[in-house]
Short mmCIF file of C-alpha atoms in Angstrom, two decimals:
data_model
loop_
_atom_site.label_atom_id
_atom_site.label_comp_id
_atom_site.label_asym_id
_atom_site.label_seq_id
_atom_site.Cartn_x
_atom_site.Cartn_y
_atom_site.Cartn_z
CA MET A 772 -106.10 53.66 106.38
CA GLU A 773 -108.15 56.76 107.18
CA GLU A 774 -107.09 59.08 109.98
CA ASN A 775 -109.90 57.92 112.28
CA GLU A 776 -108.87 54.30 111.78
CA LEU A 777 -105.23 55.11 112.59
CA LYS A 778 -106.34 56.95 115.71
CA GLY A 779 -108.34 53.88 116.68
CA VAL A 780 -105.34 51.60 116.27
CA ALA A 781 -103.19 53.96 118.33
CA ALA A 782 -105.79 54.13 121.12
CA GLN A 783 -106.06 50.34 121.29
CA LEU A 784 -102.28 49.92 121.45
CA ARG A 785 -102.22 52.41 124.31
CA LYS A 786 -105.07 50.70 126.18
CA PRO A 787 -106.69 47.59 124.70
CA GLU A 788 -110.38 47.70 125.56
CA GLY A 789 -113.81 46.79 124.32
CA GLU A 790 -114.64 44.11 121.78
CA TYR A 791 -111.21 44.24 120.09
CA ALA A 792 -109.09 44.12 123.26
CA LEU A 793 -108.20 40.43 123.14
CA GLN A 794 -107.52 40.52 119.41
CA ILE A 795 -105.18 43.49 119.84
CA ALA A 796 -103.35 41.70 122.66
CA GLU A 797 -102.79 38.63 120.49
CA ARG A 798 -101.44 40.77 117.66
CA MET A 799 -99.07 42.52 120.05
CA ASN A 800 -97.86 39.15 121.32
CA THR A 801 -97.06 38.07 117.77
CA GLY A 802 -95.39 41.30 116.69
CA ASN A 803 -93.46 41.80 119.92
CA ALA A 804 -92.59 38.22 120.83
CA LEU A 805 -88.83 38.59 120.40
CA MET A 806 -88.89 41.96 122.10
CA ASN A 807 -90.59 40.49 125.17
CA LEU A 808 -88.37 37.43 125.28
CA ASN A 809 -85.16 39.44 124.91
CA THR A 810 -86.31 41.84 127.61
CA ILE A 811 -87.12 39.02 130.01
CA LYS A 812 -83.78 37.37 129.27
CA SER A 813 -82.03 40.62 130.32
CA LEU A 814 -83.70 40.81 133.75
CA PRO A 815 -81.21 40.41 136.63
CA LEU A 816 -83.58 38.33 138.77
CA LYS A 817 -82.36 36.06 141.55
CA GLU A 818 -83.99 33.50 143.81
CA ASN A 819 -86.76 34.82 146.10
CA GLN A 820 -86.93 38.23 144.46
CA THR A 821 -89.96 40.33 143.55
CA VAL A 822 -90.56 41.65 140.04
CA VAL A 823 -93.19 44.10 138.77
CA GLU A 824 -94.17 44.42 135.12
CA ILE A 825 -95.89 47.60 133.96
CA GLY A 826 -98.29 46.86 131.10
CA MET A 827 -98.16 43.07 130.77
CA GLY A 828 -100.91 42.87 128.13
CA ASN A 829 -102.60 39.49 128.33
CA GLY A 830 -99.77 37.99 130.39
CA LEU A 831 -98.66 35.43 127.82
CA PHE A 832 -94.96 35.86 128.62
CA VAL A 833 -95.19 35.69 132.42
CA LYS A 834 -94.19 32.03 132.47
CA TYR A 835 -90.78 32.95 131.08
CA VAL A 836 -90.17 35.43 133.91
CA LEU A 837 -90.85 32.70 136.47
CA GLU A 838 -88.25 30.47 134.79
CA LEU A 839 -85.43 32.94 135.49
CA ALA A 840 -84.92 31.90 139.11
CA GLU A 841 -86.50 29.91 141.93
CA ASN A 842 -89.36 31.32 143.98
CA ILE A 843 -89.92 34.52 141.97
CA SER A 844 -92.88 36.70 143.02
CA TYR A 845 -94.37 38.36 139.94
CA PHE A 846 -96.84 41.26 139.90
CA GLY A 847 -98.35 42.46 136.62
CA CYS A 848 -99.90 45.94 136.58
CA ASP A 849 -102.09 47.23 133.76
CA TYR A 850 -104.72 49.94 133.47
CA SER A 851 -106.81 47.92 131.02
CA PRO A 852 -109.35 45.80 132.94
CA GLU A 853 -109.62 43.48 129.94
CA MET A 854 -105.89 42.77 130.04
CA VAL A 855 -105.97 42.05 133.76
CA ASP A 856 -108.88 39.65 133.33
CA GLU A 857 -107.27 37.84 130.41
CA SER A 858 -103.91 37.63 132.21
CA CYS A 859 -105.69 36.01 135.17
CA ARG A 860 -107.28 33.48 132.84
CA ILE A 861 -104.04 32.59 131.03
CA ASN A 862 -102.03 32.35 134.26
CA ALA A 863 -104.67 30.76 136.49
CA GLU A 864 -102.33 27.95 137.55
CA GLN A 865 -99.55 30.32 138.61
CA ILE A 866 -102.02 32.52 140.48
CA LYS A 867 -103.31 29.50 142.36
CA ALA A 868 -99.73 28.58 143.26
CA GLY A 869 -99.23 32.06 144.73
CA SER A 870 -96.35 33.14 142.51
CA VAL A 871 -98.31 35.57 140.31
CA LYS A 872 -100.78 38.39 140.83
CA PHE A 873 -102.34 40.87 138.41
CA ILE A 874 -103.51 44.32 139.44
CA HIS A 875 -105.66 46.90 137.69
CA THR A 876 -103.82 50.16 138.32
CA HIS A 877 -101.81 52.98 136.75
CA ALA A 878 -98.02 53.17 136.63
CA HIS A 879 -98.11 56.27 138.83
CA ALA A 880 -100.14 54.53 141.56
CA LEU A 881 -98.51 51.20 142.38
CA PRO A 882 -99.91 49.32 145.40
CA PHE A 883 -96.54 48.34 146.84
CA ALA A 884 -94.64 49.39 149.93
CA GLU A 885 -91.61 51.65 149.68
CA SER A 886 -88.41 49.86 148.61
CA SER A 887 -90.18 46.49 148.34
CA VAL A 888 -89.44 45.52 144.71
CA ASP A 889 -86.18 44.10 143.30
CA CYS A 890 -86.89 44.56 139.60
CA ILE A 891 -89.32 46.55 137.45
CA PHE A 892 -89.67 46.16 133.71
CA THR A 893 -91.93 47.43 130.97
CA VAL A 894 -92.18 46.82 127.24
CA ASN A 895 -93.63 49.37 124.80
CA THR A 896 -95.33 51.59 127.39
CA LEU A 897 -92.93 54.53 127.70
CA TYR A 898 -94.54 56.27 124.71
CA PHE A 899 -97.86 56.58 126.55
CA TRP A 900 -97.01 57.89 130.02
CA ASP A 901 -98.83 61.16 130.57
CA ASP A 902 -96.66 62.45 133.42
CA TYR A 903 -93.09 61.17 133.37
CA SER A 904 -92.12 62.75 136.67
CA LYS A 905 -95.08 61.17 138.43
CA VAL A 906 -94.39 57.71 137.02
CA PHE A 907 -90.63 57.74 137.55
CA ASN A 908 -91.07 59.00 141.13
CA GLU A 909 -93.46 56.14 141.81
CA LEU A 910 -91.04 53.62 140.34
CA LYS A 911 -88.28 55.04 142.53
CA ARG A 912 -90.53 54.81 145.58
CA VAL A 913 -91.21 51.08 145.27
CA LEU A 914 -87.85 49.92 143.86
CA ARG A 915 -85.05 48.96 146.22
CA LYS A 916 -81.94 51.13 146.02
CA GLU A 917 -79.92 48.45 144.22
CA GLY A 918 -82.91 47.29 142.16
CA VAL A 919 -83.02 47.55 138.38
CA LEU A 920 -85.53 49.25 136.08
CA THR A 921 -85.60 47.80 132.56
CA LEU A 922 -87.28 49.82 129.81
CA SER A 923 -87.79 48.33 126.36
CA ILE A 924 -88.97 50.41 123.42
CA ARG A 925 -88.81 50.50 119.68
CA PRO A 926 -86.66 53.57 118.98
CA ARG A 927 -87.77 56.56 116.96
CA SER A 928 -85.97 55.27 113.85
CA SER A 929 -88.44 52.39 113.69
CA MET A 930 -91.55 53.88 115.24
CA GLU A 931 -91.71 56.98 113.06
CA LYS A 932 -92.29 54.70 110.07
CA TYR A 933 -95.54 53.37 111.59
CA PRO A 934 -98.40 55.68 110.52
CA PHE A 935 -100.40 55.35 113.75
CA THR A 936 -97.60 56.59 116.01
CA GLN A 937 -98.39 60.22 115.14
CA TYR A 938 -101.47 59.88 117.35
CA GLY A 939 -100.73 59.85 121.07
CA PHE A 940 -97.20 58.38 120.98
CA ARG A 941 -94.10 60.13 122.27
CA LEU A 942 -91.15 58.68 120.40
CA PHE A 943 -87.58 58.41 121.64
CA SER A 944 -84.18 57.88 120.13
CA LYS A 945 -81.65 56.05 122.30
CA GLU A 946 -80.11 59.35 123.33
CA GLU A 947 -83.49 60.89 124.16
CA ALA A 948 -84.43 57.89 126.30
CA PHE A 949 -81.13 58.16 128.17
CA GLU A 950 -81.75 61.87 128.76
CA LEU A 951 -85.26 61.21 130.03
CA LEU A 952 -83.96 58.72 132.57
CA GLU A 953 -81.13 61.00 133.70
CA GLU A 954 -83.51 63.94 134.08
CA HIS A 955 -85.73 61.91 136.39
CA GLY A 956 -83.06 60.56 138.71
CA TRP A 957 -81.87 57.36 137.04
CA THR A 958 -78.41 56.15 136.02
CA VAL A 959 -78.16 54.06 132.86
CA LEU A 960 -76.29 50.82 133.59
CA ASP A 961 -76.25 49.29 130.13
CA PHE A 962 -78.32 48.83 127.00
CA GLN A 963 -78.89 46.50 124.06
CA GLU A 964 -79.87 47.36 120.50
CA ILE A 965 -81.39 44.45 118.62
CA GLU A 966 -82.50 44.39 114.98
CA GLU A 967 -85.35 42.08 114.01
CA ASP A 968 -86.82 41.01 110.70
CA ASP A 969 -89.15 43.51 109.06
CA GLN A 970 -92.80 43.20 110.03
CA ASP A 971 -95.95 43.63 107.98
CA ILE A 972 -97.65 46.69 109.49
CA LEU A 973 -100.89 47.70 107.78
CA GLY A 974 -99.85 45.95 104.60
CA VAL A 975 -96.33 47.38 104.38
CA LYS A 976 -93.06 45.77 105.46
CA ARG A 977 -91.53 48.01 108.11
CA PRO A 978 -88.31 47.75 110.17
CA LYS A 979 -88.28 46.52 113.76
CA GLU A 980 -85.63 47.39 116.30
CA THR A 981 -85.57 46.85 120.04
CA LEU A 982 -83.82 49.09 122.55
CA ILE A 983 -83.46 47.59 126.04
CA ILE A 984 -82.18 49.97 128.74
CA ARG A 985 -81.31 48.90 132.29
CA SER A 986 -81.00 51.60 134.94
CA GLN A 987 -80.80 52.21 138.67
CA ILE A 988 -81.83 55.01 141.01
CA LYS A 989 -79.07 57.62 141.33
#
């Protein structure tokens, strides 16, 4: 692919929008299905708790979050209007039931009260945050003291093999992700490293790994 095409792919992965937004979301669902499911499986959610997802895409995996415990309140936050609209369409039944809500906002401006959230998670968004201090401070503001932040990424060893990640992505090794969290006031509780089957990316088979990190406010 030409440089402009790679830049276009990178921009859409960062923020799906325009005529290709829904197509990009479907491709991300396919390529990241196991990553999403493994992340959701790791969430320490209990009955009557509140969970916030940063960057839920088209909301296809929300139903699995609600299956973790009884009476879960789920909030999906995304700065792509197209993703919010599509998530509302896919999860119309859950929205009507009052268990799910989607919000068009940025990770550094969450519309929740201080210490009101039990669990926050995000999959494949860490690469794109423009101001890490601003985002992590906001996550600390809304998360309860004993709440858990779960970050899932594909580590540098995988991502650096994807040609589009040189445009607007900040890549992390496991150690670099740990350092980032520590620097911004988080304690790493545990982590999982999961290898997946290679994926066809732009016509080439490339490795896929998932790194799931759970942390708490120091």
